[in-house]
Short mmCIF file of C-alpha atoms and ligand atoms in Angstrom, two decimals:
data_model
loop_
_atom_site.label_atom_id
_atom_site.label_comp_id
_atom_site.label_asym_id
_atom_site.label_seq_id
_atom_site.Cartn_x
_atom_site.Cartn_y
_atom_site.Cartn_z
CA MET A 1 0.00 0.00 0.00
CA SER A 2 1.59 3.28 -1.03
CA SER A 3 1.56 6.21 1.38
CA ALA A 4 -1.37 7.88 -0.39
CA GLU A 5 -3.68 4.86 -0.13
CA ARG A 6 -6.44 4.91 2.44
CA ILE A 7 -8.56 2.49 4.36
CA LEU A 8 -12.23 3.30 4.88
CA VAL A 9 -14.28 1.68 7.63
CA ILE A 10 -18.04 1.83 8.01
CA ASP A 11 -19.76 0.26 10.99
CA ASP A 12 -22.53 1.56 13.21
CA ASP A 13 -20.75 0.00 16.16
CA LYS A 14 -18.60 2.67 17.80
CA VAL A 15 -16.27 0.14 19.38
CA VAL A 16 -15.47 -1.57 16.07
CA VAL A 17 -14.83 1.74 14.36
CA GLU A 18 -12.46 2.79 17.13
CA ILE A 19 -10.57 -0.48 17.25
CA VAL A 20 -10.04 -0.63 13.51
CA SER A 21 -8.90 2.93 13.27
CA ALA A 22 -6.53 2.57 16.23
CA LEU A 23 -4.97 -0.59 14.85
CA ALA A 24 -4.63 0.88 11.36
CA LYS A 25 -2.90 3.95 12.76
CA ALA A 26 -0.60 1.76 14.82
CA MET A 27 0.35 -0.03 11.60
CA GLY A 28 1.10 3.27 9.90
CA LEU A 29 -1.93 3.14 7.59
CA ASN A 30 -4.21 6.03 6.67
CA CYS A 31 -7.68 5.28 7.88
CA ASP A 32 -11.04 7.07 7.58
CA VAL A 33 -13.96 5.90 9.66
CA THR A 34 -17.66 6.60 9.65
CA ARG A 35 -20.79 5.30 11.26
CA SER A 36 -23.24 6.67 8.70
CA PRO A 37 -23.83 5.59 5.09
CA GLU A 38 -24.28 9.19 4.00
CA SER A 39 -20.81 10.32 4.90
CA PHE A 40 -19.42 6.97 3.75
CA PHE A 41 -19.84 7.83 0.09
CA ASP A 42 -18.36 11.28 0.67
CA LEU A 43 -15.29 9.71 2.20
CA ILE A 44 -14.52 7.47 -0.78
CA THR A 45 -11.65 8.92 -2.77
CA PRO A 46 -9.57 7.52 -5.62
CA GLU A 47 -6.98 6.73 -2.93
CA THR A 48 -9.39 4.46 -1.01
CA SER A 49 -7.86 1.05 -1.56
CA LEU A 50 -9.49 -0.99 1.18
CA ILE A 51 -13.02 -0.83 2.55
CA LEU A 52 -14.18 -2.58 5.71
CA LEU A 53 -17.93 -2.82 5.51
CA ASP A 54 -20.41 -3.86 8.17
CA LEU A 55 -23.24 -5.82 6.57
CA VAL A 56 -25.88 -5.01 9.15
CA MET A 57 -26.53 -1.38 9.97
CA PRO A 58 -29.73 0.42 10.94
CA GLU A 59 -29.88 3.14 8.26
CA MET A 60 -28.78 1.32 5.17
CA ASP A 61 -27.67 -2.27 5.04
CA GLY A 62 -24.34 -3.40 3.70
CA ILE A 63 -25.97 -5.08 0.70
CA GLU A 64 -27.38 -1.75 -0.43
CA ILE A 65 -23.94 -0.20 -0.04
CA LEU A 66 -22.41 -3.02 -2.09
CA ARG A 67 -24.89 -2.32 -4.86
CA LEU A 68 -24.03 1.36 -4.86
CA LEU A 69 -20.32 0.54 -4.86
CA GLY A 70 -20.92 -1.78 -7.79
CA GLU A 71 -22.70 0.96 -9.69
CA ARG A 72 -19.77 3.24 -9.09
CA GLN A 73 -17.43 0.49 -10.32
CA CYS A 74 -15.52 0.80 -7.10
CA LYS A 75 -12.02 -0.64 -7.39
CA ALA A 76 -11.18 -0.80 -3.69
CA ARG A 77 -10.70 -4.18 -2.07
CA ILE A 78 -13.52 -4.97 0.32
CA VAL A 79 -13.64 -6.82 3.61
CA LEU A 80 -17.11 -7.75 4.87
CA MET A 81 -17.81 -7.66 8.58
CA SER A 82 -20.76 -9.08 10.39
CA GLY A 83 -21.99 -10.79 13.47
CA ILE A 84 -24.48 -12.76 11.43
CA ASN A 85 -24.21 -16.25 10.10
CA ILE A 86 -21.19 -17.06 7.95
CA ARG A 87 -23.53 -18.26 5.17
CA VAL A 88 -24.96 -14.77 4.91
CA ILE A 89 -21.48 -13.33 4.59
CA GLU A 90 -20.68 -15.82 1.84
CA THR A 91 -23.85 -14.92 -0.03
CA ALA A 92 -23.03 -11.24 0.26
CA LYS A 93 -19.54 -12.00 -1.00
CA LYS A 94 -20.94 -13.67 -4.10
CA LEU A 95 -23.31 -10.84 -4.70
CA ALA A 96 -20.42 -8.39 -4.46
CA GLN A 97 -18.31 -10.40 -6.89
CA ASN A 98 -21.27 -10.49 -9.20
CA LEU A 99 -21.33 -6.72 -9.08
CA GLY A 100 -17.70 -6.66 -10.17
CA LEU A 101 -16.40 -5.82 -6.70
CA SER A 102 -13.31 -7.38 -5.24
CA VAL A 103 -14.00 -8.93 -1.84
CA VAL A 104 -10.73 -9.98 -0.25
CA GLY A 105 -11.96 -11.33 3.06
CA HIS A 106 -14.42 -11.22 5.88
CA LEU A 107 -14.43 -10.73 9.62
CA GLN A 108 -17.04 -12.51 11.64
CA LYS A 109 -17.80 -10.59 14.81
CA PRO A 110 -16.58 -10.78 17.45
CA PHE A 111 -13.24 -11.18 15.74
CA PRO A 112 -9.86 -11.44 17.45
CA LEU A 113 -7.55 -8.50 16.90
CA SER A 114 -4.99 -10.81 15.33
CA GLN A 115 -7.44 -11.54 12.51
CA LEU A 116 -8.00 -7.86 11.86
CA LYS A 117 -4.28 -7.30 11.92
CA ASP A 118 -3.76 -10.08 9.38
CA ILE A 119 -6.33 -8.56 7.07
CA LEU A 120 -4.88 -5.08 7.30
CA GLY A 121 -1.37 -6.50 6.99
CA ALA A 122 -2.19 -8.61 3.93
CA ASN A 123 -3.52 -5.53 2.29
CA LEU A 124 -0.30 -3.64 2.72
CA VAL A 125 0.80 -5.39 -0.44
CA PRO A 126 -1.61 -4.71 -3.28
CA GLU A 127 -2.90 -7.95 -4.69
CA ALA A 128 -3.43 -8.61 -8.34
CA PRO A 129 -7.14 -8.59 -9.16
CA ARG A 130 -8.43 -12.06 -8.46
CA ALA A 131 -11.91 -12.68 -9.73
CA LYS A 132 -11.20 -11.17 -13.12
CA GLU A 133 -7.82 -11.88 -14.62
CA ILE A 134 -7.57 -8.71 -16.62
CA PRO A 135 -7.40 -5.38 -14.85
CA GLN A 136 -10.20 -3.04 -15.74
CA ILE A 137 -9.19 -0.30 -18.10
CA ALA A 138 -11.00 2.90 -18.83
CA ILE A 139 -12.08 3.03 -22.45
CA PRO A 140 -13.17 6.31 -23.97
CA ASP A 141 -16.56 6.16 -25.67
CA GLU A 142 -15.13 7.27 -29.02
CA GLN A 143 -12.82 4.27 -29.15
CA LEU A 144 -15.68 1.94 -28.44
CA LEU A 145 -17.77 3.52 -31.18
CA GLN A 146 -14.85 3.21 -33.56
CA ALA A 147 -14.55 -0.46 -32.69
CA PHE A 148 -17.96 -0.95 -34.28
CA GLU A 149 -17.03 1.03 -37.37
CA ARG A 150 -13.70 -0.71 -37.77
CA ASN A 151 -15.02 -4.15 -37.03
CA GLU A 152 -12.60 -4.77 -34.19
CA PHE A 153 -14.70 -7.27 -32.24
CA VAL A 154 -13.70 -10.88 -32.65
CA ILE A 155 -14.86 -14.15 -31.13
CA TYR A 156 -12.89 -16.77 -29.26
CA TYR A 157 -14.43 -20.19 -28.76
CA GLN A 158 -14.30 -22.49 -25.79
CA PRO A 159 -15.27 -26.16 -26.11
CA GLN A 160 -18.00 -27.78 -24.03
CA ILE A 161 -17.54 -31.46 -23.32
CA SER A 162 -20.05 -34.16 -22.46
CA MET A 163 -19.29 -36.06 -19.28
CA GLU A 164 -20.98 -39.15 -20.63
CA THR A 165 -19.20 -39.47 -23.96
CA GLY A 166 -16.13 -37.28 -23.51
CA ARG A 167 -16.97 -35.63 -26.82
CA VAL A 168 -17.14 -31.99 -27.74
CA THR A 169 -20.84 -31.17 -27.82
CA GLY A 170 -20.62 -27.44 -28.37
CA VAL A 171 -18.61 -24.27 -28.23
CA GLU A 172 -19.29 -21.07 -26.36
CA ALA A 173 -18.67 -17.85 -28.28
CA LEU A 174 -16.78 -15.38 -26.08
CA SER A 175 -16.24 -11.90 -27.46
CA ARG A 176 -12.91 -10.10 -27.49
CA TRP A 177 -11.97 -6.68 -28.73
CA GLN A 178 -8.89 -6.56 -30.91
CA HIS A 179 -7.83 -3.08 -29.90
CA PRO A 180 -5.29 -1.37 -32.20
CA GLU A 181 -3.08 -0.23 -29.31
CA LEU A 182 -4.11 -2.22 -26.27
CA GLY A 183 -4.17 -5.58 -28.00
CA LEU A 184 -6.76 -8.11 -26.93
CA VAL A 185 -9.32 -6.60 -24.58
CA PHE A 186 -11.56 -8.94 -22.53
CA PRO A 187 -15.33 -8.59 -22.33
CA ASP A 188 -15.37 -7.45 -18.71
CA ASN A 189 -13.81 -4.26 -20.00
CA PHE A 190 -16.34 -3.48 -22.68
CA ILE A 191 -19.65 -5.36 -22.40
CA SER A 192 -21.10 -3.09 -19.72
CA ARG A 193 -19.83 -0.03 -21.62
CA ILE A 194 -21.64 -1.21 -24.73
CA GLU A 195 -24.72 -1.63 -22.60
CA THR A 196 -24.40 1.92 -21.26
CA LEU A 197 -23.99 3.32 -24.76
CA ASP A 198 -27.17 1.52 -25.73
CA LEU A 199 -25.40 -0.44 -28.43
CA MET A 200 -26.08 -3.91 -27.11
CA ASP A 201 -28.53 -4.86 -29.85
CA ARG A 202 -26.09 -3.92 -32.54
CA PHE A 203 -23.32 -5.81 -30.76
CA CYS A 204 -25.53 -8.86 -30.33
CA TRP A 205 -26.28 -9.09 -34.04
CA ILE A 206 -22.68 -8.53 -35.08
CA THR A 207 -21.59 -11.30 -32.72
CA ALA A 208 -24.34 -13.70 -33.72
CA GLU A 209 -23.68 -13.21 -37.41
CA ARG A 210 -19.94 -13.71 -37.05
CA ALA A 211 -20.38 -16.78 -34.85
CA LEU A 212 -22.94 -18.43 -37.15
CA ASN A 213 -20.49 -17.94 -39.98
CA GLU A 214 -17.40 -19.17 -38.13
CA VAL A 215 -18.83 -22.18 -36.33
CA LYS A 216 -19.20 -24.09 -39.58
CA GLN A 217 -15.43 -24.62 -39.44
CA PHE A 218 -15.86 -26.84 -36.41
CA VAL A 219 -18.01 -29.43 -38.18
CA GLY A 220 -16.44 -32.87 -37.77
CA PRO A 221 -15.56 -35.31 -40.57
CA ASP A 222 -18.77 -37.15 -39.66
CA GLY A 223 -20.76 -33.96 -40.28
CA PHE A 224 -21.37 -33.33 -36.57
CA LEU A 225 -22.20 -29.68 -35.99
CA PRO A 226 -21.31 -28.52 -32.46
CA ARG A 227 -23.93 -26.49 -30.63
CA LEU A 228 -23.20 -22.81 -30.66
CA ALA A 229 -23.64 -21.13 -27.28
CA ILE A 230 -24.00 -17.36 -27.41
CA ASN A 231 -24.22 -14.98 -24.47
CA VAL A 232 -27.26 -12.78 -24.76
CA SER A 233 -27.81 -9.68 -22.70
CA VAL A 234 -31.21 -9.30 -21.09
CA SER A 235 -31.54 -5.89 -22.69
CA SER A 236 -31.61 -7.51 -26.14
CA LEU A 237 -34.36 -9.83 -24.99
CA ARG A 238 -36.66 -6.95 -24.20
CA ASP A 239 -37.34 -6.63 -27.90
CA LEU A 240 -40.35 -8.74 -28.85
CA LYS A 241 -38.92 -9.09 -32.35
CA PHE A 242 -35.71 -10.68 -31.04
CA PRO A 243 -36.81 -14.29 -31.74
CA ASP A 244 -37.77 -13.53 -35.34
CA ILE A 245 -34.63 -11.55 -36.09
CA PHE A 246 -32.52 -14.37 -34.73
CA MET A 247 -34.54 -16.93 -36.66
CA ASN A 248 -33.94 -15.06 -39.90
CA LEU A 249 -30.24 -14.86 -39.18
CA ALA A 250 -30.05 -18.59 -38.46
CA LYS A 251 -31.83 -19.28 -41.73
CA LYS A 252 -29.46 -16.99 -43.60
CA TYR A 253 -26.54 -19.13 -42.41
CA ASP A 254 -28.48 -22.32 -42.80
CA PHE A 255 -27.89 -23.06 -39.13
CA PRO A 256 -30.56 -25.11 -37.32
CA SER A 257 -31.97 -23.10 -34.42
CA GLU A 258 -31.99 -26.21 -32.21
CA ARG A 259 -28.18 -26.12 -32.38
CA ILE A 260 -28.12 -22.59 -30.98
CA VAL A 261 -28.01 -22.10 -27.22
CA LEU A 262 -28.74 -18.66 -25.85
CA GLU A 263 -27.04 -18.14 -22.53
CA ILE A 264 -28.88 -15.76 -20.26
CA THR A 265 -27.58 -14.94 -16.82
CA GLU A 266 -29.61 -15.86 -13.81
CA SER A 267 -29.43 -12.33 -12.43
CA GLY A 268 -30.62 -11.07 -15.80
CA LEU A 269 -33.61 -13.37 -15.72
CA ILE A 270 -34.80 -11.98 -12.43
CA GLU A 271 -34.93 -8.55 -13.94
CA PHE A 272 -36.52 -10.05 -16.97
CA SER A 273 -39.22 -12.10 -15.31
CA LEU A 274 -42.01 -9.96 -16.68
CA ALA A 275 -41.21 -10.82 -20.26
CA LEU A 276 -41.21 -14.60 -20.29
CA ASP A 277 -43.03 -14.34 -23.59
CA VAL A 278 -39.82 -13.65 -25.50
CA LEU A 279 -38.23 -16.73 -23.97
CA THR A 280 -41.27 -18.77 -24.85
CA ARG A 281 -41.18 -17.50 -28.41
CA LEU A 282 -37.53 -18.47 -28.67
CA ARG A 283 -38.36 -21.97 -27.47
CA MET A 284 -41.20 -22.17 -29.98
CA ARG A 285 -38.63 -21.50 -32.69
CA ASN A 286 -36.48 -24.30 -31.25
CA PHE A 287 -33.73 -22.14 -29.84
CA GLN A 288 -32.22 -23.64 -26.71
CA LEU A 289 -31.98 -21.59 -23.56
CA SER A 290 -29.33 -21.91 -20.91
CA ILE A 291 -29.29 -20.17 -17.55
CA ASP A 292 -25.78 -18.83 -17.09
CA ASP A 293 -23.91 -18.05 -13.87
CA PHE A 294 -26.43 -20.12 -11.98
CA GLY A 295 -26.26 -19.81 -8.20
CA THR A 296 -25.09 -16.21 -8.14
CA GLY A 297 -28.56 -14.69 -8.13
CA TYR A 298 -30.91 -15.24 -5.29
CA SER A 299 -34.61 -15.30 -5.99
CA MET A 300 -34.39 -17.49 -9.03
CA MET A 301 -35.37 -20.76 -7.43
CA LYS A 302 -39.10 -20.08 -7.57
CA GLN A 303 -39.11 -18.77 -11.12
CA LEU A 304 -36.89 -21.46 -12.49
CA GLN A 305 -39.80 -23.77 -13.24
CA ASN A 306 -41.37 -21.14 -15.46
CA VAL A 307 -38.32 -20.58 -17.63
CA PRO A 308 -38.26 -22.85 -20.66
CA ALA A 309 -34.53 -23.55 -20.37
CA ILE A 310 -32.83 -26.83 -21.24
CA GLU A 311 -29.65 -26.17 -19.32
CA LEU A 312 -28.26 -24.70 -16.12
CA LYS A 313 -24.68 -23.51 -16.02
CA ILE A 314 -23.08 -23.67 -12.59
CA ASP A 315 -21.14 -20.49 -12.06
CA LYS A 316 -17.40 -20.96 -12.05
CA THR A 317 -16.94 -19.45 -8.59
CA PHE A 318 -18.64 -22.52 -7.08
CA VAL A 319 -16.63 -24.92 -9.19
CA MET A 320 -13.34 -23.26 -8.42
CA ASN A 321 -13.96 -23.20 -4.67
CA MET A 322 -15.76 -26.51 -4.27
CA HIS A 323 -12.72 -28.18 -2.74
CA ALA A 324 -11.81 -25.30 -0.47
CA ASN A 325 -15.22 -24.29 0.73
CA HIS A 326 -17.83 -26.79 1.83
CA SER A 327 -20.78 -24.51 1.14
CA ASP A 328 -19.66 -24.20 -2.50
CA LEU A 329 -19.57 -27.97 -2.83
CA VAL A 330 -23.08 -28.13 -1.39
CA MET A 331 -24.22 -25.50 -3.88
CA VAL A 332 -22.77 -27.53 -6.75
CA GLU A 333 -24.61 -30.63 -5.54
CA LYS A 334 -27.88 -28.76 -5.08
CA ILE A 335 -27.71 -27.10 -8.48
CA ILE A 336 -27.14 -30.44 -10.18
CA GLU A 337 -30.03 -31.99 -8.24
CA MET A 338 -32.32 -29.09 -8.94
CA GLY A 339 -31.48 -28.97 -12.64
CA HIS A 340 -32.16 -32.67 -13.02
CA GLU A 341 -35.42 -32.43 -11.14
CA LEU A 342 -36.52 -29.85 -13.66
CA ASP A 343 -35.31 -32.02 -16.53
CA MET A 344 -32.47 -29.72 -17.39
CA GLU A 345 -28.91 -30.59 -18.21
CA VAL A 346 -26.33 -29.16 -15.88
CA ILE A 347 -23.03 -27.91 -17.16
CA ALA A 348 -20.14 -26.63 -15.06
CA GLU A 349 -17.91 -23.79 -16.18
CA GLY A 350 -14.46 -22.94 -14.86
CA VAL A 351 -13.29 -26.55 -14.57
CA GLU A 352 -9.53 -26.28 -14.20
CA THR A 353 -8.42 -29.47 -12.45
CA GLU A 354 -8.89 -33.22 -12.66
CA ASP A 355 -10.15 -33.16 -9.08
CA GLN A 356 -12.91 -30.76 -9.99
CA TYR A 357 -13.74 -32.80 -13.07
CA ASN A 358 -13.97 -36.02 -11.07
CA ALA A 359 -16.03 -34.46 -8.30
CA LEU A 360 -18.49 -33.09 -10.84
CA ARG A 361 -18.69 -36.39 -12.66
CA LEU A 362 -19.35 -38.23 -9.43
CA ARG A 363 -22.23 -35.89 -8.73
CA GLY A 364 -23.85 -36.44 -12.09
CA CYS A 365 -22.97 -33.19 -13.85
CA ASP A 366 -23.71 -33.52 -17.57
CA GLY A 367 -21.18 -31.23 -19.20
CA VAL A 368 -18.01 -29.32 -18.50
CA GLN A 369 -16.19 -26.34 -19.80
CA GLY A 370 -12.91 -24.91 -18.55
CA TYR A 371 -9.18 -24.52 -18.81
CA LEU A 372 -8.71 -28.23 -18.02
CA PHE A 373 -9.75 -28.77 -21.63
CA SER A 374 -9.04 -25.46 -23.29
CA ARG A 375 -9.20 -21.73 -22.93
CA ALA A 376 -11.27 -19.80 -25.41
CA LEU A 377 -9.34 -19.79 -28.69
CA PRO A 378 -9.58 -17.92 -31.99
CA PRO A 379 -11.47 -19.93 -34.65
CA ALA A 380 -8.45 -21.28 -36.51
CA GLU A 381 -6.85 -22.47 -33.28
CA MET A 382 -10.15 -23.98 -32.15
CA VAL A 383 -10.29 -25.98 -35.38
CA ARG A 384 -6.85 -27.42 -34.61
CA TRP A 385 -7.75 -28.04 -30.98
CA ILE A 386 -10.93 -29.91 -31.93
CA ASP A 387 -9.05 -32.00 -34.51
CA THR A 388 -6.42 -33.04 -31.99
CA TYR A 389 -9.00 -33.68 -29.30
CA ARG A 390 -11.17 -35.79 -31.59
CA ALA A 391 -8.15 -37.83 -32.69
CA GLN A 392 -7.43 -38.65 -29.04
CA HIS A 393 -11.02 -39.39 -28.11
CA VAL A 394 -12.31 -41.64 -30.84
CA ARG A 395 -14.47 -44.37 -29.42
P1 C2E B 1 -19.43 -16.15 -18.89
O1 C2E B 1 -20.52 -16.28 -19.89
O2 C2E B 1 -19.70 -16.67 -17.53
O3 C2E B 1 -18.18 -16.89 -19.54
C1 C2E B 1 -17.26 -17.66 -18.86
C2 C2E B 1 -16.01 -16.89 -18.58
O4 C2E B 1 -15.13 -17.72 -17.84
C3 C2E B 1 -15.23 -16.50 -19.83
O5 C2E B 1 -14.57 -15.27 -19.54
C4 C2E B 1 -14.22 -17.63 -19.95
O6 C2E B 1 -13.06 -17.28 -20.70
C5 C2E B 1 -13.88 -17.86 -18.51
N1 C2E B 1 -13.42 -19.22 -18.25
C6 C2E B 1 -13.71 -20.33 -18.94
N2 C2E B 1 -13.12 -21.42 -18.40
C7 C2E B 1 -12.45 -20.97 -17.32
C8 C2E B 1 -11.63 -21.62 -16.34
O7 C2E B 1 -11.41 -22.82 -16.34
N3 C2E B 1 -11.11 -20.82 -15.38
C9 C2E B 1 -11.34 -19.47 -15.34
N4 C2E B 1 -10.77 -18.77 -14.37
N5 C2E B 1 -12.10 -18.83 -16.24
C10 C2E B 1 -12.64 -19.58 -17.22
P2 C2E B 1 -14.55 -14.07 -20.61
O8 C2E B 1 -14.34 -14.63 -21.98
O9 C2E B 1 -13.61 -13.05 -20.08
O10 C2E B 1 -16.02 -13.51 -20.56
C11 C2E B 1 -16.51 -12.85 -19.44
C12 C2E B 1 -18.00 -12.61 -19.53
O11 C2E B 1 -18.30 -11.65 -20.54
C13 C2E B 1 -18.78 -13.85 -19.92
O12 C2E B 1 -18.96 -14.62 -18.76
C14 C2E B 1 -20.04 -13.26 -20.47
O13 C2E B 1 -20.94 -12.96 -19.43
C15 C2E B 1 -19.58 -11.94 -21.06
N6 C2E B 1 -19.51 -12.07 -22.53
C16 C2E B 1 -18.50 -12.60 -23.28
N7 C2E B 1 -18.79 -12.51 -24.60
C17 C2E B 1 -20.03 -11.92 -24.70
C18 C2E B 1 -20.89 -11.55 -25.78
O14 C2E B 1 -20.59 -11.76 -26.96
N8 C2E B 1 -22.08 -10.95 -25.47
C19 C2E B 1 -22.45 -10.72 -24.18
N9 C2E B 1 -23.64 -10.14 -23.95
N10 C2E B 1 -21.66 -11.05 -23.13
C20 C2E B 1 -20.46 -11.64 -23.38
CA1 CA B 2 -21.74 -17.76 -20.72
CA1 CA B 3 -19.95 -17.38 -15.39
#
């Protein structure tokens, strides 16, 4: 932590606020403290590098503050504090990560001073961003607009593998921006910007058209066409004409709609629950729906039965932590059970190790996707990868 960086603590408990600030000062760290949400936001500066946030406060709860921090694209590392159940803290942590925030730890009250000291100490050395591999970069609007004009968006493909047969069943299209100066820019740096600029529809059609065109290269010698999974933003789905436009595009590329999987995030669906008609129309045209990032939202369980989806995708945070964190393993098990009960296939993303693969297999997961098999690759490299993989997995 450089000398300019600051810690900010918000807790309605006077004792906690005093202890944290005293310890931080003793460790030579700059520390601001507040007991009210109002002044909290005034105290955030670009130098604020670590926030200690109490989840339960009378005026505004910590969840609300997390949302507001997410909206502000806050870059500070966050430590959650609470006297409540550890499960609640873990849920809040997921929510925060979902909002693009970086939660680096938690303190369950009453916590020993040593634990607080460890947390403050660990944060003396800035960590590389964890959840997202690529640091966020600020992109001026003009450059993003130019990217459309200059056709700078490209697609990388990641294979999806069946647990039962070991074969490649599909590929997920993951967008990248081939920036003239910055090189390859990852979607976390531009998708939300596109959304803000109200260009998501245009982006969606560019991506779909390119993917429908490129995926033909992955057809096997036996004529097997992998399913094409495309990420669709909820904002695109608000348009009642979306299913017909997509249908026409699929026809143009002579691509059967039943081989197209539209991935919609769980959190998006919650927001979207009023317009199930578009989803139903998509199903009527044989498009397949997949619920992405499953487990990161919270009120989905009830609605799930109404969504005509064929697949649930377990969010990679559960998969990656399932061996370290028992509650994540339980989530994985429950999601698989729930998906199967609703006659859906369950696919796990973010599978990086054999251990994870085996654990998922044991629990009846249907499909996997992750670095254990391959990262997302440009089309030509994906063709080579699929060829090599098929040669090794002929049955
Ligand atoms: P997502 O749909 O959840 O995609 C999975 C992300 O996890 C991808 O990140 C993928 O590269 C990464 N990943 C895959 N396997 C592993 C693994 O084993 N370990 C780890 N650590 N990561 C893995 P990516 O490509 O950066 O995409 C990020 C998100 O951006 C996607 O998350 C998706 O929500 C969004 N996105 C990407 N392309 C598009 C697009 O064309 N349209 C829309 N609307 N969203 C897109
Ligand atoms: Ca996805
Ligand atoms: Ca995900």
